[in-house]
PDB file of C-alpha atoms in Angstrom:
ATOM      1  CA  UNK M  30       0.000   0.000   0.000  1.00  0.00           C
ATOM      2  CA  UNK M  31       1.650   3.219  -1.174  1.00  0.00           C
ATOM      3  CA  UNK M  32      -0.321   6.279  -0.076  1.00  0.00           C
ATOM      4  CA  UNK M  33       0.567   9.864   0.670  1.00  0.00           C
ATOM      5  CA  UNK M  34      -1.865  11.022   3.340  1.00  0.00           C
ATOM      6  CA  UNK M  35      -2.160  14.602   4.527  1.00  0.00           C
ATOM      7  CA  UNK M  36      -4.345  16.539   6.932  1.00  0.00           C
ATOM      8  CA  UNK M  37      -4.526  19.916   8.609  1.00  0.00           C
ATOM      9  CA  UNK M  38      -5.680  20.411  12.183  1.00  0.00           C
ATOM     10  CA  UNK M  39      -5.845  23.384  14.526  1.00  0.00           C
ATOM     11  CA  UNK M  40      -5.244  22.886  18.235  1.00  0.00           C
ATOM     12  CA  UNK M  41      -4.674  25.196  21.184  1.00  0.00           C
ATOM     13  CA  UNK M  42      -3.019  24.441  24.503  1.00  0.00           C
ATOM     14  CA  UNK M  43      -3.080  26.760  27.514  1.00  0.00           C
ATOM     15  CA  UNK M  44      -1.203  26.192  30.771  1.00  0.00           C
ATOM     16  CA  UNK M  45      -1.277  28.204  33.984  1.00  0.00           C
ATOM     17  CA  UNK M  46       1.448  27.281  36.473  1.00  0.00           C
ATOM     18  CA  UNK M  47       2.357  28.544  39.941  1.00  0.00           C
ATOM     19  CA  UNK M  48       5.211  27.420  42.212  1.00  0.00           C
ATOM     20  CA  UNK M  49       5.866  28.724  45.724  1.00  0.00           C
ATOM     21  CA  UNK M  50       8.611  27.730  48.123  1.00  0.00           C
ATOM     22  CA  UNK M  51      10.755  28.935  50.968  1.00  0.00           C
ATOM     23  CA  UNK M  52      14.489  28.188  51.055  1.00  0.00           C
ATOM     24  CA  UNK M  53      16.314  27.904  54.355  1.00  0.00           C
ATOM     25  CA  UNK M  54      19.579  26.420  55.558  1.00  0.00           C
ATOM     26  CA  UNK M  55      23.257  27.244  55.496  1.00  0.00           C
ATOM     27  CA  UNK M  56      25.881  27.943  52.875  1.00  0.00           C
ATOM     28  CA  UNK M  57      26.445  24.263  52.009  1.00  0.00           C
ATOM     29  CA  UNK M  58      22.981  22.685  52.460  1.00  0.00           C
ATOM     30  CA  UNK M  59      19.691  24.346  51.599  1.00  0.00           C
ATOM     31  CA  UNK M  60      16.193  22.888  51.952  1.00  0.00           C
ATOM     32  CA  UNK M  61      13.152  24.182  50.071  1.00  0.00           C
ATOM     33  CA  UNK M  62       9.622  22.974  50.853  1.00  0.00           C
ATOM     34  CA  UNK M  63       7.487  23.914  47.859  1.00  0.00           C
ATOM     35  CA  UNK M  64       4.047  23.579  46.345  1.00  0.00           C
ATOM     36  CA  UNK M  65       3.041  23.699  42.689  1.00  0.00           C
ATOM     37  CA  UNK M  66      -0.337  23.956  41.009  1.00  0.00           C
ATOM     38  CA  UNK M  67      -1.062  23.758  37.286  1.00  0.00           C
ATOM     39  CA  UNK M  68      -4.161  24.028  35.130  1.00  0.00           C
ATOM     40  CA  UNK M  69      -3.991  22.742  31.534  1.00  0.00           C
ATOM     41  CA  UNK M  70      -6.583  23.163  28.774  1.00  0.00           C
ATOM     42  CA  UNK M  71      -6.295  21.530  25.342  1.00  0.00           C
ATOM     43  CA  UNK M  72      -8.740  22.156  22.512  1.00  0.00           C
ATOM     44  CA  UNK M  73      -8.622  20.767  18.973  1.00  0.00           C
ATOM     45  CA  UNK M  74     -10.741  20.889  15.863  1.00  0.00           C
ATOM     46  CA  UNK M  75     -11.758  17.715  14.102  1.00  0.00           C
ATOM     47  CA  UNK M  76      -9.950  16.853  10.908  1.00  0.00           C
ATOM     48  CA  UNK M  77      -9.726  14.382   8.071  1.00  0.00           C
ATOM     49  CA  UNK M  78      -6.826  12.915   6.143  1.00  0.00           C
ATOM     50  CA  UNK M  79      -6.863  12.908   2.350  1.00  0.00           C
ATOM     51  CA  UNK M  80      -4.957  10.871  -0.197  1.00  0.00           C
ATOM     52  CA  UNK M  81      -5.810   7.216   0.197  1.00  0.00           C
ATOM     53  CA  UNK M  82      -7.926   4.335   1.455  1.00  0.00           C
ATOM     54  CA  UNK M  83      -6.338   4.332   4.913  1.00  0.00           C
ATOM     55  CA  UNK M  84      -7.279   7.976   5.582  1.00  0.00           C
ATOM     56  CA  UNK M  85      -8.697   8.731   9.031  1.00  0.00           C
ATOM     57  CA  UNK M  86     -11.310  11.174  10.264  1.00  0.00           C
ATOM     58  CA  UNK M  87     -11.259  12.225  13.911  1.00  0.00           C
ATOM     59  CA  UNK M  88     -13.472  14.382  16.052  1.00  0.00           C
ATOM     60  CA  UNK M  89     -12.366  17.546  17.756  1.00  0.00           C
ATOM     61  CA  UNK M  90     -12.588  17.902  21.466  1.00  0.00           C
ATOM     62  CA  UNK M  91     -11.256  19.460  24.601  1.00  0.00           C
ATOM     63  CA  UNK M  92      -9.546  18.244  27.728  1.00  0.00           C
ATOM     64  CA  UNK M  93      -8.878  20.008  31.014  1.00  0.00           C
ATOM     65  CA  UNK M  94      -6.848  18.745  33.906  1.00  0.00           C
ATOM     66  CA  UNK M  95      -5.100  20.142  36.939  1.00  0.00           C
ATOM     67  CA  UNK M  96      -2.236  18.998  39.119  1.00  0.00           C
ATOM     68  CA  UNK M  97      -0.991  19.861  42.578  1.00  0.00           C
ATOM     69  CA  UNK M  98       2.388  18.940  44.036  1.00  0.00           C
ATOM     70  CA  UNK M  99       3.896  19.174  47.514  1.00  0.00           C
ATOM     71  CA  UNK M 100       7.658  18.582  47.495  1.00  0.00           C
ATOM     72  CA  UNK M 101      10.881  19.017  49.426  1.00  0.00           C
ATOM     73  CA  UNK M 102      14.029  19.993  47.541  1.00  0.00           C
ATOM     74  CA  UNK M 103      17.588  19.736  48.916  1.00  0.00           C
ATOM     75  CA  UNK M 104      20.652  21.425  47.367  1.00  0.00           C
ATOM     76  CA  UNK M 105      24.034  20.409  48.739  1.00  0.00           C
ATOM     77  CA  UNK M 106      27.207  22.289  47.762  1.00  0.00           C
ATOM     78  CA  UNK M 107      29.951  19.670  47.482  1.00  0.00           C
ATOM     79  CA  UNK M 108      32.517  21.941  45.821  1.00  0.00           C
ATOM     80  CA  UNK M 109      34.435  22.629  49.013  1.00  0.00           C
ATOM     81  CA  UNK M 110      34.974  26.205  47.848  1.00  0.00           C
ATOM     82  CA  UNK M 111      36.381  25.139  44.470  1.00  0.00           C
ATOM     83  CA  UNK M 112      35.677  27.056  41.276  1.00  0.00           C
ATOM     84  CA  UNK M 113      33.529  24.240  39.800  1.00  0.00           C
ATOM     85  CA  UNK M 114      30.617  24.980  42.220  1.00  0.00           C
ATOM     86  CA  UNK M 115      29.715  21.263  42.233  1.00  0.00           C
ATOM     87  CA  UNK M 116      26.345  20.487  43.795  1.00  0.00           C
ATOM     88  CA  UNK M 117      24.061  17.543  44.458  1.00  0.00           C
ATOM     89  CA  UNK M 118      20.299  18.027  44.293  1.00  0.00           C
ATOM     90  CA  UNK M 119      17.412  15.874  45.453  1.00  0.00           C
ATOM     91  CA  UNK M 120      13.663  16.369  45.370  1.00  0.00           C
ATOM     92  CA  UNK M 121      10.848  14.161  46.658  1.00  0.00           C
ATOM     93  CA  UNK M 122       7.165  14.913  46.388  1.00  0.00           C
ATOM     94  CA  UNK M 123       3.554  13.826  46.112  1.00  0.00           C
ATOM     95  CA  UNK M 124       1.398  14.829  43.127  1.00  0.00           C
ATOM     96  CA  UNK M 125      -2.385  14.755  42.813  1.00  0.00           C
ATOM     97  CA  UNK M 126      -4.171  15.171  39.460  1.00  0.00           C
ATOM     98  CA  UNK M 127      -7.796  15.644  38.491  1.00  0.00           C
ATOM     99  CA  UNK M 128      -9.978  16.360  35.499  1.00  0.00           C
ATOM    100  CA  UNK M 129      -9.550  14.713  32.077  1.00  0.00           C
ATOM    101  CA  UNK M 130      -6.567  12.530  32.944  1.00  0.00           C
ATOM    102  CA  UNK M 131      -6.904  10.189  29.916  1.00  0.00           C
ATOM    103  CA  UNK M 132      -6.491  11.961  26.560  1.00  0.00           C
ATOM    104  CA  UNK M 133      -8.725  10.317  23.964  1.00  0.00           C
ATOM    105  CA  UNK M 134     -10.088  11.064  20.503  1.00  0.00           C
ATOM    106  CA  UNK M 135     -12.789   9.228  18.537  1.00  0.00           C
ATOM    107  CA  UNK M 136     -11.781   8.279  14.998  1.00  0.00           C
ATOM    108  CA  UNK M 137     -12.778   6.133  12.045  1.00  0.00           C
ATOM    109  CA  UNK M 138     -11.493   5.324   8.578  1.00  0.00           C
ATOM    110  CA  UNK M 139     -13.011   7.661   5.973  1.00  0.00           C
ATOM    111  CA  UNK M 140     -14.156   4.686   3.895  1.00  0.00           C
ATOM    112  CA  UNK M 141     -15.501   2.784   6.898  1.00  0.00           C
ATOM    113  CA  UNK M 142     -18.334   3.024   9.350  1.00  0.00           C
ATOM    114  CA  UNK M 143     -16.836   1.400  12.450  1.00  0.00           C
ATOM    115  CA  UNK M 144     -15.431   3.991  14.855  1.00  0.00           C
ATOM    116  CA  UNK M 145     -12.691   3.476  17.415  1.00  0.00           C
ATOM    117  CA  UNK M 146     -10.930   5.440  20.128  1.00  0.00           C
ATOM    118  CA  UNK M 147      -7.279   6.507  20.200  1.00  0.00           C
ATOM    119  CA  UNK M 148      -5.996   7.078  23.727  1.00  0.00           C
ATOM    120  CA  UNK M 149      -2.801   8.509  25.148  1.00  0.00           C
ATOM    121  CA  UNK M 150      -1.066   7.573  28.360  1.00  0.00           C
ATOM    122  CA  UNK M 151      -3.217   8.359  31.409  1.00  0.00           C
ATOM    123  CA  UNK M 152      -2.071  10.816  34.046  1.00  0.00           C
ATOM    124  CA  UNK M 153      -1.963   9.130  37.475  1.00  0.00           C
ATOM    125  CA  UNK M 154      -4.449  10.479  40.022  1.00  0.00           C
ATOM    126  CA  UNK M 155      -1.853  10.189  42.815  1.00  0.00           C
ATOM    127  CA  UNK M 156       1.864   9.662  42.374  1.00  0.00           C
ATOM    128  CA  UNK M 157       5.137   9.925  44.246  1.00  0.00           C
ATOM    129  CA  UNK M 158       8.138  11.469  42.546  1.00  0.00           C
ATOM    130  CA  UNK M 159      11.866  11.516  43.161  1.00  0.00           C
ATOM    131  CA  UNK M 160      14.622  13.474  41.402  1.00  0.00           C
ATOM    132  CA  UNK M 161      18.358  13.268  41.972  1.00  0.00           C
ATOM    133  CA  UNK M 162      21.052  15.219  40.182  1.00  0.00           C
ATOM    134  CA  UNK M 163      24.559  16.591  40.059  1.00  0.00           C
ATOM    135  CA  UNK M 164      25.759  19.881  38.580  1.00  0.00           C
ATOM    136  CA  UNK M 165      29.206  21.368  37.908  1.00  0.00           C
ATOM    137  CA  UNK M 166      30.513  24.555  36.301  1.00  0.00           C
ATOM    138  CA  UNK M 167      33.419  23.692  33.979  1.00  0.00           C
ATOM    139  CA  UNK M 168      33.972  27.416  33.336  1.00  0.00           C
ATOM    140  CA  UNK M 169      32.856  30.652  34.987  1.00  0.00           C
ATOM    141  CA  UNK M 170      30.194  31.099  32.270  1.00  0.00           C
ATOM    142  CA  UNK M 171      28.788  27.581  31.905  1.00  0.00           C
ATOM    143  CA  UNK M 172      27.045  24.911  33.957  1.00  0.00           C
ATOM    144  CA  UNK M 173      26.401  21.228  33.188  1.00  0.00           C
ATOM    145  CA  UNK M 174      23.726  19.313  35.115  1.00  0.00           C
ATOM    146  CA  UNK M 175      22.580  15.686  34.931  1.00  0.00           C
ATOM    147  CA  UNK M 176      19.321  14.719  36.600  1.00  0.00           C
ATOM    148  CA  UNK M 177      17.488  11.404  37.004  1.00  0.00           C
ATOM    149  CA  UNK M 178      13.727  11.434  37.598  1.00  0.00           C
ATOM    150  CA  UNK M 179      11.206   8.825  38.641  1.00  0.00           C
ATOM    151  CA  UNK M 180       7.472   8.846  39.234  1.00  0.00           C
ATOM    152  CA  UNK M 181       5.212   6.049  40.436  1.00  0.00           C
ATOM    153  CA  UNK M 182       1.480   5.905  41.072  1.00  0.00           C
ATOM    154  CA  UNK M 183      -1.801   4.228  40.071  1.00  0.00           C
ATOM    155  CA  UNK M 184       0.068   1.284  38.555  1.00  0.00           C
ATOM    156  CA  UNK M 185       2.245   3.521  36.374  1.00  0.00           C
ATOM    157  CA  UNK M 186       5.977   4.079  36.478  1.00  0.00           C
ATOM    158  CA  UNK M 187       7.965   6.749  34.626  1.00  0.00           C
ATOM    159  CA  UNK M 188      11.740   7.013  34.604  1.00  0.00           C
ATOM    160  CA  UNK M 189      13.744   9.687  32.823  1.00  0.00           C
ATOM    161  CA  UNK M 190      17.015  11.532  32.604  1.00  0.00           C
ATOM    162  CA  UNK M 191      17.824  15.104  31.665  1.00  0.00           C
ATOM    163  CA  UNK M 192      21.137  16.682  30.697  1.00  0.00           C
ATOM    164  CA  UNK M 193      21.363  20.498  30.710  1.00  0.00           C
ATOM    165  CA  UNK M 194      24.216  22.691  29.554  1.00  0.00           C
ATOM    166  CA  UNK M 195      23.748  26.407  30.103  1.00  0.00           C
ATOM    167  CA  UNK M 196      26.112  29.106  28.894  1.00  0.00           C
ATOM    168  CA  UNK M 197      26.042  32.767  29.944  1.00  0.00           C
ATOM    169  CA  UNK M 198      27.395  35.426  27.604  1.00  0.00           C
TER     170      UNK M 198
END
């Protein structure tokens, strides 16, 4: 089957996010209890593919969900006064989510009558998270950070890693 399918769809996503925390501690170890809240709204128009027998038609829709997080962050300066400003970071927290936590769209083949649903990964209603990382400054104007992240809740498990390199000029 050799088909060239195409479609055009308009979608809008809006996110409102607020984080508040209070940092306390000494020069080498700082603790930050924090809370986060987020509200997300996604809206999309329906669309249809053109160009072949396997073309799909899907309905538009909207989804709204919100999350809240209570966490504790620790930053530990392990540089010993060296120029590299090496630091270890850790964060543990509890997240609660509500609203449309399972993204889904109804679809069908253009040349068919039987509809079906396409679903994304659900957002856990309650989950625990943990993040651990290390950061160093190889030069006065740059910083490299590696972070590992994990989240578990409602039978789901997510694991990830993130590498950041920031340069000031």
